[in-house]
Amino acid sequence: MKTTTNCNRRKFLKYAAIGIAGAVTYPSWTQAAGKFTRVNTPSDDFLPDVEIELTMNTADVAILNGEKTRVWKVTGKVITGDSNILDNNEGTYLAPTLRFKKGQKVRMILNNDLPAQSILHWHGLHVPANMDGNPMYAINRGETYIYEFEILNRAGTYFYHAHTHGVTARQVYSGLAGLLLVSDDQEHALHLPSGDHDVPLVIQDRSFDGQNQLVYSASMMQRMQGFLGDRILVNGRPDFVLPVATRAYRLRLVNGSNSRIYKLAWDDGTPMTVIGVDGGLLEKPEQHAYVMMAPGQRRELWVDFSERTVGAELTLRSLQFDIDMHGGMMGHGMMGHRRGMMGGMMSVSTLPSGSDYPILKIRVAKKEQGDNTLPKALTPITELQTKNAANANNPKTITLSMEHMSALLNGRSYKMDDIQPDEIIPVNSLQLIEFDNGFDGGMHGMMMDMPHPMHLHGEQFQIVKREVSAHVTDNYATVSAGLIDGGWQDTVLVMPGEKVTILKPFNDFKGLFMYHCHNLEHEDMGMMRDFLIK
Ligand code: C2O
Ligand code: CU
Ligand code: CU
């Protein structure tokens, strides 16, 4: 990291806190703000319904009492379209919330005014390869990348975030992530709670130092486990309280954390009514005692507060669960050593993963009459059939492993432009893919068992089945009732000792589409590869 010599301690602290976010830093004279060089050009035959300019910059926002926090902030401006499609979430590090309709043609003009390279990726959207924010498209300070695509996705809660080679975790942690909500006619016809009664809730964990600056420590141990902050923030705010009226709400939960997995439940035992997942609404509402959410996942809840009294409170908690991360060492005579090592890793956060802690509080603030009926059926979903997969009898296996301080897919680490024969997929084909995380003794030697939220770029997929090894069933039982596997998904949690099979369509677009672990520290450690669709 480069630093200037004449900065005072205060400035240095701020710089140090944020300097972690980029491997490459540029002197400030590189480019004056507002003057950006385009690395690609808008196309003449693309007529946008919506045109938005997004600028990434540093900003100081008031998160905690006292000193402001230096963050990396995306600020947006609508150039063409209704001004209410964009909300800058001012005063927080969250990137603007963008609201699009299915079928809209969108142009986004991304300016980089950060002291580092960066690029944004539209998580969950089905867009052309060169519009997808692959790290190879990262732009320098003073440069502009122009995205043009049509919103092909169905209504749902999508999001976007930095996807910069080797520093995605640091950049997302510093603030480079925001919501992208898509609506469509099918969803509209259901008359779900809308407007003030449709509330996105981005859940993240952060750590702050004594000067209120973000702390990101990337020791090898913390990267192996994934960074865990010691405070929960919701929509960029600590101690989040949501005031509600006595009626039904739609809550769109997004796990925007780097590595933290949540087991969410209402503290009074009310079942969670799940209506949507990554790729939009389910076929029908489902009730679960708790809902698991891995990094990158979205889960939509329907909650009715009409029976509650004004002044009543309800807390959303993350409940205790077990992941035996040294399970892979069983029977290899190394358990004592591994346990000691994992013990050290568990203590990296004062808020350990799998412990019991509050996420947010809901306070019933006023009486209000609303339409509180939950539709029995939501949206029809055509079930993909294994027999229609191009490789129906020959699933593409992706083994997940962590060993020798690296995180690998099929034993490989991420490399740009390194397509192997088994990573080539014919366009317009349906593929059967299995993620093997040490299923039935697949682990060996010095490997470490970890849960891995596996994400694939491009089209949403469906989960076909889960297979669990006998030696992990006790731990698995502490999470399994909260895995919501229906509907369309783009990120699936693969637990230690488990194999998950999915069916994924690769339609319309040729080129490179990534698949990776959405534990962002694992991703940066190399647990990421490209598929070449051709
Ligand atoms: Cu949300 Cu490739 O990532
Ligand atoms: Cu993605
Ligand atoms: Cu992982």
XYZ file of C-alpha atoms and ligand atoms in Angstrom:
539
model
C 0.000 0.000 0.000
C 1.330 3.430 -0.940
C 0.947 6.251 1.542
C 1.902 9.891 1.402
C 4.456 11.110 3.908
C 2.878 14.345 5.054
C -0.480 13.134 6.229
C -1.385 13.499 9.864
C -2.299 10.538 12.009
C -6.032 11.101 11.675
C -5.845 11.081 7.894
C -3.551 8.123 7.964
C -6.027 6.127 10.006
C -8.774 6.872 7.542
C -6.532 5.991 4.687
C -5.369 2.813 6.360
C -8.942 1.786 7.021
C -9.927 2.202 3.434
C -6.607 1.424 1.796
C -7.377 -2.190 2.448
C -10.044 -2.006 -0.177
C -7.799 -1.894 -3.183
C -4.582 -3.558 -4.176
C -3.800 -0.853 -6.692
C -3.722 2.781 -5.652
C -3.304 5.793 -7.887
C -2.044 9.264 -7.107
C -4.894 11.765 -6.886
C -3.726 13.774 -9.933
C -4.556 10.849 -12.243
C -7.921 12.282 -13.156
C -10.014 15.145 -11.914
C -13.488 14.126 -10.747
C -16.111 14.510 -13.436
C -13.777 13.861 -16.332
C -13.795 10.218 -17.175
C -12.399 8.333 -20.127
C -14.707 5.771 -21.666
C -13.179 2.339 -22.099
C -16.132 1.231 -24.243
C -18.776 3.104 -26.179
C -22.572 3.143 -26.101
C -24.103 1.468 -29.131
C -26.171 3.536 -31.536
C -28.822 0.876 -31.991
C -29.459 0.449 -28.268
C -32.349 2.693 -27.256
C -32.443 2.768 -23.467
C -35.703 3.104 -21.539
C -33.609 3.917 -18.530
C -30.214 5.565 -18.369
C -28.332 5.932 -15.108
C -24.930 7.328 -14.227
C -23.204 5.693 -11.271
C -20.014 7.091 -9.776
C -17.850 5.192 -7.296
C -16.008 7.435 -4.872
C -14.863 7.681 -1.288
C -17.291 9.260 1.189
C -17.616 9.892 4.904
C -20.913 8.732 6.362
C -22.338 8.812 9.895
C -22.838 5.169 10.869
C -21.996 5.280 14.576
C -22.227 8.168 17.028
C -19.258 10.493 16.810
C -16.795 10.397 13.954
C -17.924 9.639 10.456
C -16.758 6.481 8.728
C -14.777 6.582 5.505
C -16.483 4.255 3.021
C -16.556 3.524 -0.697
C -19.839 4.812 -1.995
C -21.670 4.556 -5.287
C -23.741 7.654 -6.061
C -26.241 7.612 -8.888
C -28.146 9.991 -11.086
C -31.024 9.211 -13.440
C -30.338 10.600 -16.906
C -33.310 9.058 -18.717
C -36.341 7.707 -16.874
C -38.377 8.414 -13.780
C -36.288 9.872 -10.936
C -37.855 7.499 -8.379
C -36.207 4.437 -9.940
C -33.065 5.360 -8.006
C -32.567 5.993 -4.299
C -29.048 6.956 -3.288
C -29.441 5.698 0.303
C -27.730 8.868 1.420
C -25.956 8.827 4.740
C -25.108 5.127 4.412
C -22.435 3.189 2.557
C -25.084 1.277 0.587
C -24.971 1.804 -3.155
C -28.159 3.202 -4.731
C -31.265 1.030 -4.782
C -32.301 0.605 -8.428
C -35.858 -0.314 -9.471
C -36.364 -1.766 -12.917
C -39.167 -3.469 -14.790
C -38.793 -6.669 -16.729
C -38.315 -5.865 -20.415
C -36.710 -2.473 -19.848
C -33.561 -1.592 -21.704
C -31.068 -0.216 -19.266
C -27.878 1.756 -19.853
C -25.596 2.250 -16.893
C -22.633 4.572 -17.109
C -20.179 3.578 -14.402
C -17.482 6.099 -13.448
C -14.590 5.102 -11.222
C -13.284 7.875 -9.002
C -11.851 5.502 -6.403
C -8.148 5.224 -5.656
C -8.243 1.671 -7.059
C -9.454 -0.460 -9.930
C -13.007 -1.725 -9.694
C -15.973 -3.104 -11.643
C -19.599 -3.797 -10.728
C -21.417 -7.098 -11.327
C -25.227 -7.483 -11.494
C -25.741 -10.507 -9.249
C -28.532 -12.765 -10.467
C -29.176 -10.969 -13.745
C -29.095 -12.734 -17.088
C -27.009 -10.322 -19.186
C -24.414 -10.650 -21.977
C -20.938 -11.711 -20.850
C -19.326 -8.326 -21.471
C -22.083 -6.625 -19.434
C -21.724 -8.951 -16.461
C -18.856 -7.258 -14.616
C -16.286 -10.021 -14.946
C -13.047 -8.913 -13.199
C -11.344 -8.697 -16.606
C -13.399 -5.537 -17.240
C -12.137 -3.659 -14.170
C -11.602 0.036 -14.812
C -9.022 2.384 -13.342
C -9.655 5.635 -11.577
C -10.789 8.174 -14.142
C -12.353 5.586 -16.430
C -15.946 4.811 -17.409
C -17.534 1.482 -18.302
C -20.832 1.505 -20.150
C -23.292 -1.308 -19.553
C -26.246 -1.876 -21.825
C -28.688 -4.713 -21.336
C -32.322 -5.651 -21.282
C -33.865 -6.811 -18.019
C -34.735 -10.412 -18.907
C -35.178 -11.613 -15.330
C -38.508 -12.151 -13.691
C -39.512 -9.934 -10.763
C -37.240 -10.405 -7.794
C -34.691 -9.047 -5.378
C -31.354 -8.866 -7.134
C -28.272 -6.919 -6.165
C -24.982 -5.639 -7.491
C -21.506 -5.415 -6.086
C -17.824 -4.966 -6.849
C -16.185 -7.971 -8.545
C -12.580 -6.850 -8.767
C -9.809 -9.417 -9.122
C -8.476 -10.450 -5.717
C -10.157 -7.608 -3.802
C -13.894 -8.258 -4.130
C -14.221 -8.961 -0.400
C -12.440 -5.761 0.630
C -14.333 -3.609 -1.838
C -17.775 -4.985 -0.938
C -16.884 -4.585 2.734
C -15.992 -0.930 2.114
C -19.461 -0.343 0.676
C -19.581 -1.317 -2.989
C -22.916 -3.185 -3.014
C -26.529 -2.194 -3.569
C -29.988 -3.506 -4.391
C -31.468 -4.007 -7.827
C -35.184 -4.741 -7.657
C -37.070 -6.017 -10.668
C -40.852 -5.955 -10.968
C -43.136 -7.479 -13.614
C -46.840 -7.784 -14.427
C -47.168 -11.267 -12.959
C -45.953 -10.035 -9.593
C -48.053 -6.878 -9.829
C -51.234 -8.920 -10.319
C -50.728 -10.575 -6.910
C -51.174 -7.282 -5.023
C -48.504 -8.126 -2.496
C -47.728 -5.418 0.053
C -46.052 -2.563 -1.843
C -44.668 0.932 -1.342
C -43.865 1.530 2.346
C -44.982 -2.031 3.060
C -42.355 -3.598 0.808
C -39.090 -3.277 2.724
C -35.659 -4.465 1.571
C -33.366 -5.397 4.466
C -29.675 -5.850 3.637
C -27.941 -7.756 6.433
C -24.183 -7.302 6.822
C -21.539 -7.562 9.521
C -18.807 -5.018 10.100
C -16.107 -4.204 12.648
C -15.126 -0.671 13.653
C -12.050 0.697 15.393
C -11.986 3.335 18.152
C -12.199 6.095 15.522
C -15.337 4.575 13.971
C -13.381 3.377 10.935
C -14.067 0.040 9.279
C -11.638 -2.688 10.214
C -10.907 -5.435 7.729
C -8.305 -7.907 8.756
C -7.306 -10.477 6.206
C -5.038 -12.791 8.126
C -4.768 -16.230 6.574
C -6.996 -17.690 9.307
C -9.657 -15.067 8.694
C -9.545 -15.675 4.985
C -9.884 -19.433 5.449
C -12.988 -18.984 7.567
C -14.130 -15.807 5.845
C -14.162 -12.377 7.469
C -16.633 -12.027 10.348
C -17.468 -8.586 11.718
C -18.479 -8.118 15.337
C -21.571 -5.964 14.665
C -24.666 -6.554 12.588
C -25.773 -3.706 10.323
C -29.088 -3.615 8.485
C -29.340 -1.277 5.488
C -26.015 0.142 6.643
C -27.303 0.987 10.148
C -26.442 -0.551 13.534
C -29.201 -1.428 16.064
C -31.750 -1.347 13.276
C -35.387 -0.838 14.229
C -38.156 -1.089 11.635
C -41.362 0.737 12.584
C -44.418 -0.999 11.100
C -48.189 -0.546 10.982
C -50.749 -3.188 11.963
C -50.976 -4.841 8.550
C -49.087 -7.231 6.250
C -45.570 -6.523 4.946
C -43.242 -7.912 2.346
C -39.690 -8.067 3.711
C -36.908 -8.663 1.205
C -33.934 -10.072 3.094
C -30.530 -9.909 1.445
C -27.415 -11.463 2.942
C -24.812 -8.929 1.810
C -22.189 -10.157 4.283
C -18.765 -11.317 3.163
C -18.927 -14.742 4.817
C -21.481 -14.815 7.621
C -24.276 -17.380 7.395
C -27.537 -16.603 9.209
C -30.219 -18.859 10.667
C -33.063 -16.378 10.860
C -36.137 -16.710 13.059
C -38.670 -14.528 14.892
C -37.917 -14.497 18.608
C -41.525 -15.252 19.632
C -41.646 -18.478 17.627
C -43.881 -17.148 14.846
C -43.102 -19.274 11.784
C -41.300 -17.578 8.897
C -43.572 -17.291 5.853
C -41.257 -17.411 2.839
C -42.636 -16.116 -0.468
C -39.493 -15.585 -2.515
C -35.872 -16.611 -3.073
C -32.931 -15.397 -5.208
C -34.773 -15.459 -8.520
C -38.157 -14.157 -7.404
C -41.386 -15.510 -5.970
C -41.983 -19.171 -5.129
C -44.949 -21.114 -6.499
C -46.657 -20.828 -3.155
C -45.791 -19.533 0.324
C -43.854 -21.890 2.602
C -43.682 -21.900 6.374
C -40.414 -22.629 8.104
C -39.346 -22.462 11.749
C -36.195 -20.669 10.577
C -34.544 -19.656 7.318
C -30.869 -20.186 6.453
C -29.210 -17.410 4.481
C -25.704 -17.699 3.062
C -23.799 -14.758 1.560
C -25.327 -13.675 -1.736
C -28.744 -15.205 -1.036
C -32.100 -13.433 -0.916
C -35.202 -14.621 0.911
C -38.513 -12.778 0.862
C -40.885 -12.974 3.803
C -44.523 -12.099 4.182
C -45.373 -10.972 7.708
C -48.736 -9.952 9.089
C -48.667 -7.556 12.050
C -52.442 -6.979 12.091
C -52.975 -9.035 15.248
C -50.328 -7.102 17.153
C -50.873 -4.116 19.395
C -49.283 -0.731 18.925
C -46.079 -0.670 20.961
C -45.407 -4.409 20.548
C -41.927 -5.520 19.518
C -40.618 -8.485 17.598
C -36.972 -9.383 17.086
C -35.424 -11.168 14.132
C -32.588 -13.306 15.483
C -29.925 -15.537 14.091
C -30.103 -18.840 15.979
C -27.388 -21.254 17.033
C -26.254 -23.901 14.536
C -23.345 -26.330 14.272
C -20.755 -26.715 11.606
C -18.011 -29.130 12.519
C -15.318 -27.560 10.425
C -12.696 -30.122 11.342
C -14.953 -33.051 10.451
C -12.890 -33.704 7.370
C -10.010 -34.697 9.582
C -11.921 -37.473 11.341
C -10.026 -40.690 11.314
C -6.869 -39.113 10.001
C -5.174 -38.881 13.367
C -4.872 -35.122 13.131
C -7.908 -34.053 15.089
C -6.116 -32.606 18.072
C -4.061 -30.322 15.921
C -6.969 -29.290 13.707
C -9.246 -28.599 16.624
C -6.631 -26.278 18.078
C -6.296 -24.471 14.784
C -10.041 -24.113 14.362
C -10.366 -22.959 17.954
C -8.108 -20.079 17.049
C -10.174 -19.347 13.971
C -13.424 -19.340 15.887
C -12.125 -16.550 18.074
C -11.467 -14.126 15.194
C -14.854 -12.525 15.836
C -16.520 -11.725 19.133
C -19.716 -12.650 17.268
C -18.926 -16.213 16.124
C -20.735 -17.731 13.162
C -23.488 -20.060 14.386
C -23.994 -18.275 17.712
C -27.317 -16.751 18.826
C -27.657 -12.968 18.384
C -30.232 -10.341 17.345
C -30.379 -8.981 13.785
C -33.070 -6.310 13.936
C -36.108 -5.230 15.883
C -39.592 -4.554 14.578
C -41.750 -2.088 16.499
C -45.466 -1.826 15.836
C -45.839 1.947 15.610
C -49.350 2.631 14.351
C -52.736 1.248 13.448
C -53.505 0.885 9.781
C -56.075 -0.977 7.710
C -54.562 -3.047 4.918
C -55.282 -5.938 2.624
C -53.741 -8.712 4.688
C -54.572 -11.750 2.599
C -51.647 -13.799 1.416
C -52.304 -15.347 -2.007
C -52.378 -19.160 -1.820
C -50.581 -19.398 -5.129
C -47.823 -17.017 -6.141
C -46.162 -17.547 -9.530
C -46.143 -20.754 -11.588
C -42.674 -22.239 -12.003
C -41.867 -24.708 -14.750
C -39.823 -27.499 -13.257
C -36.661 -28.250 -15.203
C -36.288 -31.943 -16.072
C -33.040 -33.854 -15.687
C -33.856 -35.836 -18.832
C -33.666 -32.589 -20.807
C -30.125 -31.845 -19.668
C -27.476 -32.118 -22.393
C -25.431 -34.161 -19.920
C -28.289 -35.997 -18.193
C -26.190 -39.144 -17.655
C -22.930 -37.409 -17.029
C -23.297 -34.618 -14.440
C -20.594 -31.993 -14.347
C -19.007 -32.439 -10.918
C -17.406 -29.512 -9.145
C -15.510 -30.538 -6.039
C -15.098 -27.911 -3.342
C -11.978 -28.045 -1.238
C -9.811 -26.051 1.098
C -6.302 -27.233 1.604
C -2.792 -25.918 1.995
C -4.194 -22.470 2.650
C -6.081 -22.284 -0.604
C -9.696 -22.659 -1.659
C -10.222 -24.622 -4.861
C -12.810 -25.795 -7.394
C -11.933 -29.155 -8.930
C -8.451 -28.620 -7.488
C -8.013 -25.411 -9.470
C -7.560 -21.840 -8.428
C -8.940 -18.815 -10.311
C -6.967 -17.608 -13.271
C -8.160 -15.161 -15.869
C -8.455 -16.749 -19.314
C -7.760 -20.299 -18.199
C -10.638 -22.321 -19.602
C -10.225 -26.082 -19.207
C -12.083 -28.561 -21.463
C -14.634 -29.417 -18.754
C -15.466 -25.716 -18.435
C -16.775 -25.337 -21.968
C -20.557 -25.433 -22.266
C -22.622 -25.286 -25.463
C -24.893 -22.251 -25.634
C -28.643 -22.909 -25.262
C -28.066 -26.108 -23.312
C -29.390 -27.277 -19.964
C -26.660 -28.672 -17.709
C -26.752 -31.015 -14.743
C -24.147 -29.822 -12.251
C -23.201 -31.253 -8.861
C -21.270 -29.498 -6.115
C -19.417 -32.028 -4.013
C -18.309 -30.686 -0.629
C -16.743 -33.849 0.769
C -19.800 -36.046 0.279
C -19.171 -39.615 1.427
C -15.588 -39.213 2.396
C -14.646 -37.140 -0.610
C -12.375 -35.176 1.714
C -8.934 -36.431 2.520
C -5.588 -35.419 3.910
C -5.201 -31.894 5.209
C -8.555 -30.640 4.006
C -10.891 -28.464 6.004
C -14.657 -28.772 5.989
C -16.437 -25.486 5.402
C -19.868 -24.528 4.128
C -19.605 -22.974 0.655
C -22.382 -20.840 -0.872
C -21.914 -21.655 -4.562
C -22.992 -18.979 -7.024
C -23.197 -19.126 -10.810
C -23.434 -16.091 -13.038
C -25.987 -15.917 -15.816
C -29.374 -17.559 -15.656
C -31.019 -18.720 -12.462
C -30.997 -22.452 -11.738
C -33.128 -25.027 -9.909
C -31.997 -27.315 -7.109
C -32.614 -30.982 -7.921
C -31.394 -32.810 -4.817
C -29.188 -32.796 -1.765
C -27.214 -35.808 -0.529
C -25.688 -35.784 2.930
C -22.939 -38.026 4.340
C -23.836 -40.040 7.425
C -21.018 -38.549 9.530
C -22.445 -35.018 9.361
C -26.150 -35.713 9.991
C -26.203 -34.287 13.536
C -24.776 -30.959 12.458
C -26.839 -30.960 9.300
C -30.012 -31.301 11.362
C -29.313 -27.866 12.903
C -29.703 -26.142 9.514
C -31.663 -28.382 7.145
C -35.206 -27.161 7.933
C -34.156 -23.660 6.870
C -32.813 -24.488 3.406
C -35.363 -23.095 0.944
C -34.644 -24.990 -2.268
C -37.715 -24.277 -4.407
C -38.057 -21.727 -7.182
C -35.192 -20.111 -9.079
C -31.870 -19.696 -7.345
C -28.459 -18.268 -8.108
C -26.589 -19.165 -4.913
C -26.855 -22.491 -3.120
C -25.430 -23.294 0.299
C -23.434 -26.523 0.155
C -22.801 -27.802 3.661
C -19.777 -29.874 4.743
C -20.261 -33.515 3.768
C -22.943 -32.619 1.260
C -23.483 -32.958 -2.470
C -26.005 -30.666 -4.146
C -27.250 -31.249 -7.685
C -28.673 -28.434 -9.778
C -30.059 -27.931 -13.268
C -28.896 -24.746 -14.935
C -29.846 -23.367 -18.327
C -27.127 -21.578 -20.324
C -29.261 -19.768 -22.864
C -28.847 -16.759 -25.147
C -25.349 -15.482 -24.407
C -21.935 -16.795 -25.334
C -18.754 -15.902 -23.490
C -17.333 -16.196 -20.007
C -19.639 -16.639 -17.033
C -18.214 -17.177 -13.577
C -18.964 -19.777 -10.973
C -17.595 -19.319 -7.495
C -17.999 -19.515 -3.777
C -19.829 -16.418 -2.484
C -17.890 -16.478 0.741
C -16.019 -13.460 -0.615
C -12.757 -14.316 1.123
C -12.893 -17.779 -0.476
C -13.627 -16.168 -3.840
C -10.604 -13.881 -3.522
C -8.454 -16.831 -2.422
C -9.206 -18.408 -5.780
C -12.394 -20.417 -5.245
C -13.696 -19.075 -8.530
C -13.592 -20.179 -12.178
C -15.140 -19.234 -15.518
C -17.351 -21.302 -17.782
C -16.946 -20.566 -21.463
C -20.327 -20.717 -23.168
C -19.986 -21.241 -26.895
Cu -22.417 -11.925 -6.366
Cu -19.751 -13.384 -9.002
O -21.047 -12.615 -7.605
Cu -23.218 -13.036 -9.603
Cu -16.337 -21.136 0.229
